[in-house]
C-alpha cells in the first residue's frame, strides 16, 4: 500500500458534530464476514476502512492499556500485566473509576484523563458505555459525566445529552482474559468459541448502531491484542461520504494504517474541541477510493497483517542466519587468505553477502505476501535478488576494476533506499531489514538498520567517486563530492516526512566529515571527532525545531520531541531509548557480526600478511579514498549504535556491508599486481606510498594510505 499522498481528504476535519467510538478489543479483519458478523460487515461497507496498529509500550497491548492510550492521546501502559479495564462506580451523576489516582501518582501516566479534560474545558460532556469507555473518557479525577454499563440501558434521549460518546464492546476479548490478565498464548479459543464470541460482539454493535443519532460520526476500532502475539486490528470511520475509501493518518504517512493516539485526536477534532499539545495522534483521514467492495478491502487489509506477521516471525531467524553466514565467512576467509587459496571464491562470497541487505527491500517489488506460500516466496525472492545483484556486480564490464563490484552494490543499495525515501518508503515497510506496522516501532521514513546500510553505501560510493577524481588530480573536487553526496543523503534521511531519522543525522555528520578530511589529507583528532558529533546533534535539533514550528497535525516525531523537551518529557523518551540500545548489546543475532567483523578487521590491520595475505593493505594501496570511506563508515556505525535504540543493529549492518566489499577490492587489487603510480601516489625509498595530490594544505601531515600505514590508529589522538 502506498504512503499517504499530499492533500489527502481530511475526513475527520474539525466540526461540531457528535462522535461515537465503538471499541471491540481483539477484532481483526479476518474475523469479518456477512454471515457471522452482519452488523460489522454492513458498517464496513458504509465506512472508510484501514488497519489499526495497537502497540502501546509493551510487545502486546491489553484492553486496559489501549483504553488508557485513548485517554492520554499518547502511548500509555498501566505498568504491569493487565487485562480488562476496571469497572467504574456509578453515582447520581455519571461514574467514577476507583483508584484512578494510581495512574498519576504510581504508574507515572501523566497523560491519563487528557481526552476527558479537553472535552470538559470546551464545555462539553462525556457519555461512556462499559468500563473501557469510562477509562477513555474520564477526566483527571476519574469521572465520566454519563455512564451506562451496556447498550441495553440506553435510549435515544440519553444519547443526545453528550457529543463525545464511547462504548466498550468486550464480548470478543472477555473469554481470553484469565485471572485478570491477557494470556501469553497466541490463540487459546477454539474456532467455534471465537465464532460465538464474535456473534455476541456483533449483536451488541448492531444494538448500539440502531439507537445512535443520525448525525453521529462512528469510529470503530479493534483497540487491543487478544493474546501473546501482536496483530493489526480493524479501523473503520463512518462520517460523511467516505465509504469505499481506505483509512489512514498523517501520523503513519500511510493511507491504510492508523495508531491508537489518532483516535483521541479524531474524536476531539470531529466535535470541535481543541486538541491538546500533548496528544501525539492526528485525525483519521479517508484516502483514495479502493478497488472492489468490502470483501476486496477485507482481503487486502488481512494480507497486510499476514505480511507483518511473516516479517515479525522471520526477523529472528533471518538475522540469526545472517550472523551465521557473516561469522562463517570471516572464519573461512581468514583460513583461505592466510594460505592464499580460494581467493576468487572468497571474493564472490563477499559480494554475495553484501548484496543480501538490499535484496530484502527489492523483494517488496513482488507480491510475495499475496501468494499461497508467503514464507517461501519471501525467502526465495530475497535469495534471487541477492544472487542477481551479485552476478551483475561480478560479471559486468566493471568487473576488471577492483572497485567495480563495490561501486555496483553500494550504488544499487544507495539508489534503492534513496528512491524508497522519495516515494513513501513502501520497500522498507514489511521488510526483514526494515519495519512493520505489526510491531509498531516505526511506520515510515528511514529505519535504523536501513540508515546503517544507507550511510555505509553512500560513504563508500562517495569514496569510489573521490578515487576517480584523485586519479585525475582533482583533490578538491574529490572532497567536495564526498561532502555534497553525503550531505544530500543526510538531509534526505533526516528531513521530516521523508526520512525523519533523528539518530541517523547525528551519526551521519561525523562519518561524512571524517571521510572528507581523510581524503583531503588531514588527520582527525578526538577533539575534532567530538565536534563533529556535536554538529550532528545541532543539525538534527535544527531540523526538529523547524518541524516543531509547523502545525501540530503536520508534525512528525522530530517536532514532537522538541515539544517534549519544552514540557520536560524528553528525558523519559531518552532513557527508554537508552535502555533499548543497551539491551541490543547482548543480542545473539547482532553482536557476533560486530565481534567477528571487528576482530577480522583489526587483526588484518595489525598483522596484514599473516591475517589476510595483504588483502586489506592491497585494497587501501589501490584506493586510499576507500580506506577513508571505510573509516567514515565505522565512525557512523559506532555513533549510530550509541544514539539509536536499535544499538548494535546499526554497527553490525554497517560492518556486514562495508567489510566484505572492502575485501573484494583487496582480492582483485592483489591479483592485479602492484598498483601503478596513480591517484597522486609515489613510492619513496622506504616503500611507504604517500599521497601528494591536490587537497593537502601546506603544513598538514599527508594522508597515509599504504601498507605500512594500514595498522595505524583509525583516529589520531593529536590535533
XYZ file of C-alpha atoms in Angstrom:
719
model
C 0.000 0.000 0.000
C 1.387 3.392 -0.956
C 2.085 6.157 1.503
C -0.420 8.848 2.304
C -0.311 11.381 -0.507
C -0.181 15.189 -0.139
C -3.574 16.799 0.173
C -5.406 13.671 1.291
C -9.009 14.231 2.245
C -9.422 15.405 5.839
C -12.479 13.273 6.506
C -12.201 13.993 10.214
C -11.857 17.741 9.758
C -12.744 19.929 12.722
C -16.529 20.205 13.128
C -19.038 20.468 15.968
C -20.739 17.121 15.391
C -21.342 14.108 17.606
C -18.793 11.276 17.611
C -19.153 7.710 18.889
C -16.157 5.451 19.437
C -17.038 1.748 19.470
C -14.131 -0.278 20.811
C -14.117 -4.011 20.069
C -10.815 -5.214 21.571
C -9.246 -8.109 19.667
C -11.150 -7.611 16.397
C -9.204 -8.428 13.195
C -10.195 -8.056 9.560
C -10.045 -11.838 9.182
C -12.952 -12.038 11.689
C -15.440 -10.188 9.487
C -17.918 -11.984 7.236
C -21.514 -11.364 6.080
C -22.764 -14.493 7.846
C -21.060 -14.335 11.265
C -20.787 -10.557 11.726
C -23.560 -8.992 9.584
C -23.685 -5.710 11.523
C -19.920 -5.183 11.365
C -19.928 -6.167 7.705
C -22.653 -3.624 6.937
C -20.764 -0.914 8.828
C -17.575 -1.742 6.906
C -19.448 -1.179 3.648
C -20.541 2.267 4.855
C -17.126 3.290 6.186
C -13.563 4.115 5.277
C -11.526 1.059 6.288
C -7.956 0.603 7.445
C -5.615 -1.235 9.785
C -5.079 -0.122 13.365
C -1.627 -0.584 14.911
C -2.433 -1.007 18.599
C 1.099 -1.001 20.022
C 1.430 0.996 23.214
C 4.515 0.389 25.359
C 4.953 -3.369 25.571
C 5.153 -6.082 22.941
C 1.405 -6.667 23.059
C -1.433 -4.391 24.131
C -4.143 -5.395 26.591
C -7.555 -3.633 26.647
C -6.627 -1.626 29.770
C -3.539 -0.116 28.101
C -5.446 0.508 24.867
C -8.262 2.468 26.516
C -5.695 4.316 28.655
C -3.831 5.317 25.482
C -7.049 6.745 24.024
C -7.496 8.686 27.254
C -3.971 10.127 27.174
C -3.537 10.606 23.430
C -0.064 9.106 23.728
C 1.201 5.553 24.148
C 0.494 4.549 27.741
C 0.560 1.500 29.984
C -0.634 0.748 33.483
C 2.778 -0.686 34.314
C 2.134 -4.387 34.922
C 0.470 -7.366 33.274
C -3.063 -6.294 32.550
C -6.390 -7.332 31.147
C -9.746 -5.559 31.134
C -10.338 -2.024 32.364
C -11.592 -1.565 35.950
C -15.345 -1.235 36.408
C -16.370 2.294 37.461
C -18.513 3.064 40.488
C -21.853 4.522 39.282
C -23.084 7.635 41.043
C -26.006 10.043 40.844
C -24.125 11.991 38.155
C -22.133 9.648 35.988
C -19.479 7.349 37.398
C -16.006 7.417 38.931
C -13.169 4.950 38.290
C -11.921 3.635 41.649
C -8.261 4.222 42.487
C -7.788 6.473 39.465
C -5.085 8.458 41.267
C -2.812 5.400 40.995
C -2.277 6.142 37.308
C -0.822 9.593 38.045
C 0.905 9.000 41.345
C 2.337 5.484 40.977
C 2.171 4.353 37.349
C 3.543 7.681 36.098
C 0.820 8.064 33.462
C 0.722 11.852 33.468
C -1.450 11.961 30.360
C -4.330 9.921 31.804
C -7.525 11.944 31.560
C -6.365 14.213 28.730
C -9.343 13.406 26.496
C -11.926 13.949 29.223
C -10.261 17.162 30.442
C -10.219 18.594 26.919
C -13.927 17.861 26.473
C -14.793 19.460 29.811
C -12.604 22.503 29.058
C -14.691 23.042 25.918
C -17.907 22.972 27.943
C -18.968 19.553 26.666
C -19.878 16.326 28.473
C -18.845 12.678 28.061
C -21.004 9.552 27.851
C -19.392 6.155 28.431
C -20.852 2.706 27.855
C -18.854 -0.002 29.589
C -15.672 0.049 31.722
C -13.139 0.634 28.937
C -15.106 3.550 27.560
C -15.267 5.099 31.038
C -11.467 4.845 31.332
C -11.037 6.534 27.949
C -13.404 9.450 28.665
C -12.684 10.050 32.353
C -11.167 13.388 33.328
C -8.133 13.673 35.605
C -10.269 12.897 38.654
C -11.503 9.651 37.083
C -15.023 10.959 36.498
C -17.223 10.460 33.433
C -20.398 12.568 33.130
C -22.905 9.944 31.956
C -22.412 6.201 32.323
C -24.221 3.052 31.239
C -22.904 -0.465 31.732
C -24.372 -1.753 28.449
C -26.253 -0.523 25.350
C -29.442 -2.052 26.817
C -29.549 0.815 29.320
C -29.520 3.428 26.581
C -32.332 5.317 24.928
C -32.304 7.926 22.220
C -32.769 10.734 24.729
C -29.719 9.734 26.766
C -27.559 9.537 23.655
C -28.323 13.145 22.750
C -27.067 14.569 26.048
C -23.367 14.473 25.114
C -21.439 14.877 21.862
C -18.475 12.693 22.906
C -19.512 9.056 23.330
C -17.536 5.834 23.698
C -18.699 2.228 24.008
C -16.725 -0.802 25.189
C -17.859 -3.964 23.402
C -15.768 -6.536 25.255
C -17.624 -9.735 24.287
C -14.824 -10.856 21.953
C -11.929 -10.224 24.353
C -13.546 -11.283 27.617
C -13.208 -15.086 27.038
C -9.452 -14.638 26.595
C -8.799 -12.920 29.916
C -7.879 -15.275 32.740
C -7.282 -14.188 36.355
C -7.491 -10.569 35.231
C -4.639 -10.913 32.721
C -4.310 -11.236 28.963
C -2.738 -14.650 28.237
C 0.664 -15.175 26.645
C -0.750 -17.795 24.250
C -1.324 -16.869 20.623
C -4.844 -18.323 20.426
C -6.498 -20.085 23.340
C -10.057 -20.259 21.950
C -11.220 -22.885 19.517
C -12.615 -21.609 16.189
C -16.142 -22.378 17.435
C -15.591 -20.466 20.682
C -14.195 -17.450 18.829
C -17.132 -17.526 16.416
C -19.540 -17.495 19.357
C -17.752 -14.516 20.880
C -17.778 -12.727 17.523
C -21.545 -13.198 17.186
C -22.102 -11.701 20.638
C -19.879 -8.708 19.873
C -21.575 -8.174 16.506
C -25.031 -8.246 18.094
C -24.009 -5.643 20.682
C -22.533 -3.399 17.963
C -25.750 -3.740 15.980
C -27.863 -2.827 19.006
C -25.755 0.249 19.613
C -25.829 1.372 15.987
C -29.607 1.060 15.919
C -30.095 3.705 18.632
C -27.380 6.187 17.667
C -28.473 9.645 16.482
C -28.321 10.015 12.720
C -25.871 12.899 12.926
C -23.275 10.864 14.838
C -19.960 10.033 13.250
C -18.924 6.467 14.088
C -15.384 5.249 14.768
C -14.930 1.513 15.277
C -11.588 0.184 16.481
C -10.151 -3.260 17.263
C -8.201 -1.477 20.038
C -6.126 -4.304 21.566
C -4.460 -7.661 21.100
C -6.147 -10.861 22.201
C -3.106 -12.954 23.129
C 0.672 -13.061 23.206
C 1.175 -12.112 19.546
C 0.610 -8.602 18.145
C -1.659 -8.137 15.131
C -3.072 -5.323 13.046
C -6.681 -4.636 14.051
C -9.833 -3.237 12.472
C -10.312 0.524 11.997
C -13.498 1.987 10.455
C -14.867 5.508 10.164
C -18.433 6.298 9.083
C -18.526 10.045 8.692
C -19.789 11.863 5.626
C -19.127 10.398 2.193
C -16.143 8.168 2.971
C -17.453 4.709 2.095
C -15.294 2.741 -0.287
C -12.083 4.503 0.807
C -9.050 3.457 2.770
C -8.496 4.909 6.230
C -5.099 6.275 7.259
C -3.461 9.151 9.090
C -0.589 11.582 8.743
C 0.958 10.044 11.865
C 1.875 6.932 9.870
C 2.124 8.559 6.426
C 0.114 5.566 5.219
C -3.263 5.641 3.543
C -4.404 2.444 5.264
C -2.727 2.436 8.726
C -3.573 4.407 11.871
C -2.406 4.280 15.506
C -4.257 4.378 18.830
C -3.419 8.027 19.725
C -5.012 9.075 16.415
C -8.378 8.081 17.894
C -8.037 10.755 20.588
C -7.265 13.468 18.060
C -10.072 12.288 15.767
C -12.757 12.380 18.480
C -11.758 15.863 19.596
C -11.436 17.196 16.061
C -14.837 15.887 14.972
C -16.558 17.578 17.907
C -14.749 20.889 17.504
C -12.709 20.544 20.707
C -9.111 21.830 20.543
C -6.569 19.002 20.588
C -4.061 19.364 23.479
C -0.405 19.693 22.509
C 0.475 16.522 24.425
C -1.647 14.365 22.101
C 0.719 12.790 19.574
C -2.022 11.465 17.320
C -3.640 13.256 14.386
C -7.166 12.932 12.949
C -8.001 9.950 10.784
C -8.083 10.620 7.050
C -10.102 8.951 4.323
C -7.758 8.386 1.409
C -8.180 7.213 -2.134
C -11.044 5.015 -3.266
C -10.288 1.319 -3.027
C -10.976 -1.103 -5.828
C -13.655 -3.708 -5.244
C -16.167 -3.918 -2.443
C -15.986 -4.800 1.231
C -14.599 -8.279 0.598
C -11.718 -6.937 -1.515
C -10.836 -4.438 1.220
C -11.040 -7.136 3.891
C -8.690 -9.405 1.936
C -6.163 -6.647 1.308
C -6.135 -5.496 4.926
C -5.962 -9.103 6.135
C -2.960 -9.675 3.829
C -1.282 -6.633 5.351
C -1.453 -8.356 8.726
C -0.162 -11.583 7.164
C 2.827 -9.706 5.726
C 3.565 -8.054 9.047
C 3.284 -11.352 10.904
C 5.585 -13.062 8.429
C 8.228 -10.369 8.829
C 7.923 -10.418 12.623
C 8.229 -14.185 12.784
C 11.058 -14.361 10.265
C 13.103 -11.492 11.726
C 14.908 -13.513 14.386
C 15.543 -16.440 12.040
C 16.815 -14.145 9.301
C 19.246 -12.223 11.484
C 20.479 -15.482 13.010
C 21.163 -16.751 9.503
C 22.918 -13.506 8.590
C 25.055 -13.724 11.749
C 25.991 -17.346 10.994
C 26.863 -16.512 7.384
C 28.938 -13.496 8.402
C 30.888 -15.356 11.088
C 31.411 -18.354 8.797
C 32.601 -16.036 6.045
C 35.244 -14.408 8.237
C 36.474 -17.749 9.571
C 36.736 -19.330 6.123
C 38.189 -16.148 4.609
C 40.815 -15.993 7.371
C 41.896 -19.586 6.736
C 41.936 -19.292 2.960
C 43.581 -15.885 2.803
C 46.426 -16.985 5.050
C 47.182 -19.740 2.534
C 46.414 -17.560 -0.489
C 43.963 -20.160 -1.666
C 40.447 -19.780 -2.991
C 40.703 -16.009 -3.387
C 38.174 -15.816 -6.275
C 35.653 -17.790 -4.221
C 36.143 -15.510 -1.229
C 35.531 -12.505 -3.491
C 32.313 -13.998 -4.864
C 31.084 -14.810 -1.359
C 31.936 -11.287 -0.163
C 29.969 -9.622 -2.948
C 27.027 -12.024 -2.479
C 26.881 -11.304 1.261
C 26.984 -7.565 0.610
C 24.146 -7.930 -1.914
C 21.851 -9.568 0.611
C 20.682 -6.458 2.555
C 19.320 -4.520 -0.427
C 17.611 -7.690 -1.661
C 15.387 -7.603 1.437
C 13.894 -4.353 0.117
C 13.804 -5.262 -3.575
C 11.696 -8.339 -2.793
C 8.847 -5.994 -1.874
C 8.580 -5.128 -5.556
C 6.921 -8.543 -5.833
C 3.537 -9.536 -4.297
C 5.102 -12.234 -2.116
C 2.522 -11.910 0.687
C -0.349 -12.481 -1.744
C 0.925 -15.944 -2.694
C -0.236 -19.209 -1.178
C 3.216 -19.777 0.344
C 4.371 -16.331 1.516
C 7.368 -17.615 3.515
C 8.769 -19.485 0.521
C 8.091 -16.541 -1.781
C 9.826 -14.146 0.623
C 12.940 -16.269 1.169
C 13.187 -17.193 -2.486
C 12.736 -13.587 -3.561
C 15.465 -12.312 -1.229
C 17.900 -15.013 -2.386
C 17.035 -14.379 -6.035
C 17.573 -10.626 -5.894
C 20.824 -11.050 -3.943
C 22.232 -13.513 -6.471
C 21.080 -11.348 -9.376
C 22.826 -8.268 -7.976
C 25.988 -10.208 -7.132
C 26.084 -11.650 -10.649
C 25.652 -8.197 -12.174
C 28.386 -6.777 -9.945
C 30.853 -9.550 -10.787
C 30.026 -10.126 -14.452
C 29.568 -6.637 -15.889
C 32.183 -4.642 -17.773
C 33.249 -3.085 -14.466
C 34.406 -6.472 -13.133
C 38.009 -5.804 -14.188
C 38.245 -2.832 -11.850
C 38.927 -3.688 -8.189
C 36.338 -1.088 -7.196
C 33.790 -2.195 -9.815
C 31.656 -4.672 -7.793
C 31.794 -2.406 -4.729
C 30.543 0.516 -6.814
C 27.657 -1.532 -8.231
C 26.481 -2.949 -4.886
C 26.772 0.328 -2.973
C 25.264 2.278 -5.859
C 22.242 -0.009 -6.059
C 21.819 -0.017 -2.262
C 22.009 3.777 -2.045
C 19.690 4.240 -5.035
C 17.077 1.782 -3.732
C 16.961 3.297 -0.246
C 17.115 6.879 -1.517
C 14.387 6.209 -4.056
C 12.294 4.495 -1.390
C 12.527 7.595 0.820
C 11.333 9.785 -2.039
C 8.394 7.522 -2.881
C 6.935 6.898 0.585
C 9.106 4.008 1.903
C 6.958 1.230 0.520
C 10.008 -1.053 0.313
C 11.121 -0.679 3.931
C 7.619 -1.404 5.271
C 7.215 -5.146 5.886
C 10.873 -5.861 5.199
C 13.058 -8.073 7.390
C 15.670 -5.296 7.449
C 13.051 -2.564 7.698
C 9.998 -2.362 9.924
C 6.406 -3.488 10.163
C 3.241 -1.857 11.489
C 2.502 -5.029 13.456
C 5.475 -4.292 15.718
C 4.684 -0.576 15.548
C 8.141 0.881 16.261
C 8.091 2.888 13.006
C 5.647 3.292 10.126
C 7.523 5.418 7.573
C 10.863 7.054 6.907
C 14.374 5.702 7.377
C 14.615 2.918 9.935
C 17.745 2.312 11.985
C 19.020 -0.676 10.020
C 18.204 0.983 6.669
C 20.100 4.045 7.946
C 23.190 1.917 8.585
C 23.000 0.499 5.066
C 22.206 3.887 3.513
C 25.077 5.676 5.274
C 27.540 2.879 4.500
C 26.600 2.658 0.830
C 26.653 6.434 0.363
C 30.038 6.886 2.069
C 31.657 4.020 0.169
C 30.101 5.148 -3.098
C 31.368 8.683 -2.450
C 34.802 7.184 -1.790
C 34.824 5.494 -5.219
C 33.902 8.813 -6.852
C 36.673 10.512 -4.884
C 39.070 7.779 -6.010
C 38.298 8.549 -9.634
C 38.680 12.281 -9.127
C 42.017 11.961 -7.329
C 43.333 9.920 -10.247
C 42.545 12.966 -12.339
C 44.474 15.092 -9.826
C 41.285 16.825 -8.684
C 41.677 16.535 -4.927
C 39.402 19.422 -4.027
C 36.653 18.035 -6.236
C 37.055 14.659 -4.500
C 36.469 16.229 -1.101
C 33.545 18.236 -2.464
C 31.973 15.066 -3.907
C 32.017 13.381 -0.511
C 30.539 16.417 1.235
C 27.828 17.067 -1.352
C 26.729 13.450 -1.760
C 26.927 12.784 1.973
C 25.026 15.901 2.995
C 22.324 15.316 0.381
C 21.791 11.791 1.717
C 21.869 13.034 5.321
C 19.191 15.676 4.674
C 17.075 13.143 2.796
C 17.328 10.705 5.684
C 16.604 13.259 8.385
C 14.054 15.555 6.798
C 10.604 15.421 8.445
C 8.111 13.408 6.469
C 10.812 11.895 4.252
C 13.426 10.027 6.300
C 12.514 11.506 9.692
C 15.511 9.791 11.260
C 16.722 11.533 14.410
C 19.759 9.484 15.419
C 20.819 8.934 11.814
C 21.627 12.606 11.298
C 23.769 12.682 14.441
C 25.730 9.663 13.209
C 25.929 10.674 9.545
C 27.619 14.056 10.136
C 30.849 12.700 11.723
C 31.032 9.945 9.096
C 30.872 12.474 6.271
C 33.329 14.847 7.952
C 35.903 12.149 8.747
C 35.752 10.719 5.221
C 36.152 14.155 3.658
C 39.040 15.166 5.912
C 40.957 11.939 5.334
C 40.502 12.183 1.579
C 41.740 15.772 1.843
C 44.906 14.516 3.508
C 44.176 15.775 7.017
C 44.309 13.957 10.316
C 41.283 13.578 12.566
C 41.723 14.105 16.299
C 39.387 13.056 19.068
C 38.586 16.737 19.616
C 37.524 17.127 16.006
C 35.526 13.909 16.166
C 33.684 15.137 19.237
C 32.967 18.442 17.500
C 31.522 16.570 14.520
C 29.178 14.615 16.808
C 28.031 17.858 18.418
C 27.487 19.308 14.951
C 25.306 16.301 14.140
C 23.230 16.933 17.248
C 22.853 20.631 16.414
C 21.852 19.760 12.846
C 19.131 17.325 13.842
C 17.751 19.629 16.543
C 17.578 22.433 13.974
C 15.614 20.172 11.649
C 13.409 19.068 14.551
C 12.733 22.664 15.613
C 11.697 23.587 12.071
C 9.296 20.642 12.216
C 8.039 21.821 15.613
C 7.171 25.218 14.124
C 4.640 23.571 11.810
C 1.002 22.997 12.886
C 0.705 20.092 15.368
C -1.221 17.930 12.918
C 1.643 18.237 10.414
C 4.491 17.485 12.831
C 6.482 14.272 12.839
C 8.074 12.661 15.875
C 11.033 15.017 15.377
C 8.936 18.083 16.079
C 7.051 16.358 18.870
C 10.383 15.587 20.562
C 11.115 19.327 20.707
C 7.736 19.793 22.342
C 8.628 17.079 24.848
C 11.851 18.955 25.618
C 9.786 22.042 26.470
C 7.327 20.051 28.617
C 10.034 18.052 30.409
C 9.017 14.676 28.958
C 12.072 14.270 26.726
C 14.180 12.643 29.456
C 11.736 9.735 29.707
C 11.998 9.204 25.944
C 15.807 9.311 26.034
C 16.031 6.869 28.944
C 13.636 4.459 27.240
C 15.714 4.507 24.048
C 18.937 4.151 26.037
C 17.557 1.047 27.706
C 16.581 -0.398 24.332
C 20.056 0.351 22.942
C 21.822 -1.338 25.860
C 19.658 -4.436 25.507
C 20.907 -4.951 21.931
C 24.490 -5.286 23.168
C 23.587 -8.778 24.372
C 21.735 -9.757 21.193
C 22.902 -13.192 19.933
C 21.903 -12.177 16.401
C 23.784 -8.874 16.240
C 26.897 -8.909 18.400
C 28.522 -11.924 16.673
C 28.588 -9.887 13.453
C 30.198 -6.944 15.241
C 32.745 -9.081 17.088
C 33.701 -11.209 14.082
C 33.991 -8.262 11.683
C 35.944 -6.097 14.112
C 38.250 -8.961 15.107
C 38.995 -9.742 11.483
C 39.430 -6.072 10.589
C 41.717 -5.176 13.484
C 43.862 -8.306 13.156
C 44.130 -7.797 9.420
C 45.351 -4.245 10.005
C 47.823 -5.193 12.735
C 49.096 -8.370 11.047
C 48.324 -7.788 7.365
C 50.403 -10.600 5.886
C 49.545 -13.227 8.488
C 45.853 -12.416 8.684
C 44.758 -11.598 5.175
C 47.648 -12.191 2.785
C 47.895 -8.435 2.465
C 44.337 -8.128 1.155
C 43.351 -5.044 3.135
C 46.648 -3.232 2.538
C 46.268 -4.028 -1.157
C 42.789 -2.503 -1.139
C 43.958 0.636 0.658
C 47.058 0.957 -1.527
C 44.907 0.725 -4.624
C 42.475 3.313 -3.243
C 43.382 5.436 -0.203
C 39.942 7.015 -0.651
C 38.386 3.609 0.093
C 40.207 3.480 3.417
C 38.834 6.945 4.221
C 35.327 5.804 3.310
C 35.596 2.666 5.441
C 36.840 4.662 8.432
C 33.981 7.131 7.968
C 31.578 4.202 7.820
C 32.916 2.780 11.076
C 32.613 6.183 12.753
C 28.980 6.496 11.630
C 28.275 2.935 12.730
C 29.717 3.402 16.221
C 27.985 6.757 16.768
C 24.765 5.359 15.313
C 24.946 2.435 17.721
C 25.185 4.834 20.671
C 22.394 7.231 19.689
C 19.785 4.815 18.273
C 17.546 2.452 20.194
C 18.472 -0.311 17.728
C 22.009 -0.095 19.114
C 24.219 -2.926 17.898
C 21.998 -3.465 14.845
C 23.316 -0.233 13.325
C 27.006 -1.103 13.668
C 26.535 -4.753 12.714
C 24.808 -3.876 9.433
C 27.402 -1.213 8.584
C 30.123 -3.829 9.051
C 28.131 -6.511 7.213
C 28.048 -4.318 4.104
C 31.346 -2.446 4.281
C 33.948 -5.028 5.295
C 33.146 -7.793 2.747
C 33.116 -5.247 -0.086
C 36.485 -3.899 1.034
C 37.893 -7.433 0.998
C 36.558 -7.910 -2.531
C 38.519 -4.845 -3.626
C 41.717 -6.098 -1.990
C 41.488 -9.544 -3.585
C 41.144 -8.078 -7.058
C 43.859 -5.493 -6.442
C 46.217 -8.215 -5.182
C 45.551 -10.357 -8.239
C 46.251 -7.387 -10.495
C 49.712 -6.998 -9.002
C 51.316 -3.825 -7.645
C 49.251 -0.742 -8.229
C 50.669 1.738 -10.731
C 51.572 5.269 -9.714
C 48.043 6.651 -9.640
C 45.839 8.901 -7.560
C 48.834 11.065 -6.655
C 50.787 8.179 -5.093
C 54.528 7.821 -5.301
C 56.782 5.135 -3.875
C 59.706 6.571 -1.888
C 62.726 4.560 -0.887
C 61.152 3.221 2.310
C 58.344 1.637 0.329
C 55.582 3.629 2.011
C 53.421 5.361 -0.612
C 52.330 8.867 0.308
C 49.623 10.956 -1.175
C 50.928 14.015 -3.000
C 47.825 15.082 -4.906
C 45.749 18.207 -4.506
C 43.749 18.880 -1.404
C 46.569 18.646 1.157
C 47.001 22.056 2.803
C 50.517 23.230 3.369
C 51.799 22.322 6.803
C 49.354 19.440 7.271
C 50.574 15.874 7.599
C 49.751 13.920 4.435
C 47.148 11.174 4.499
C 48.864 7.804 4.717
C 47.225 5.065 2.742
C 49.881 2.457 2.117
C 50.532 -0.978 3.528
C 52.780 0.164 6.367
C 50.230 2.706 7.496
C 47.352 0.236 7.438
C 47.993 -0.688 11.028
C 47.897 2.901 12.237
C 45.124 4.083 14.540
C 41.826 4.909 12.879
C 41.713 8.194 14.699
C 44.832 10.093 15.718
C 44.928 11.452 19.225
C 46.845 14.571 18.197
C 45.396 17.788 16.807
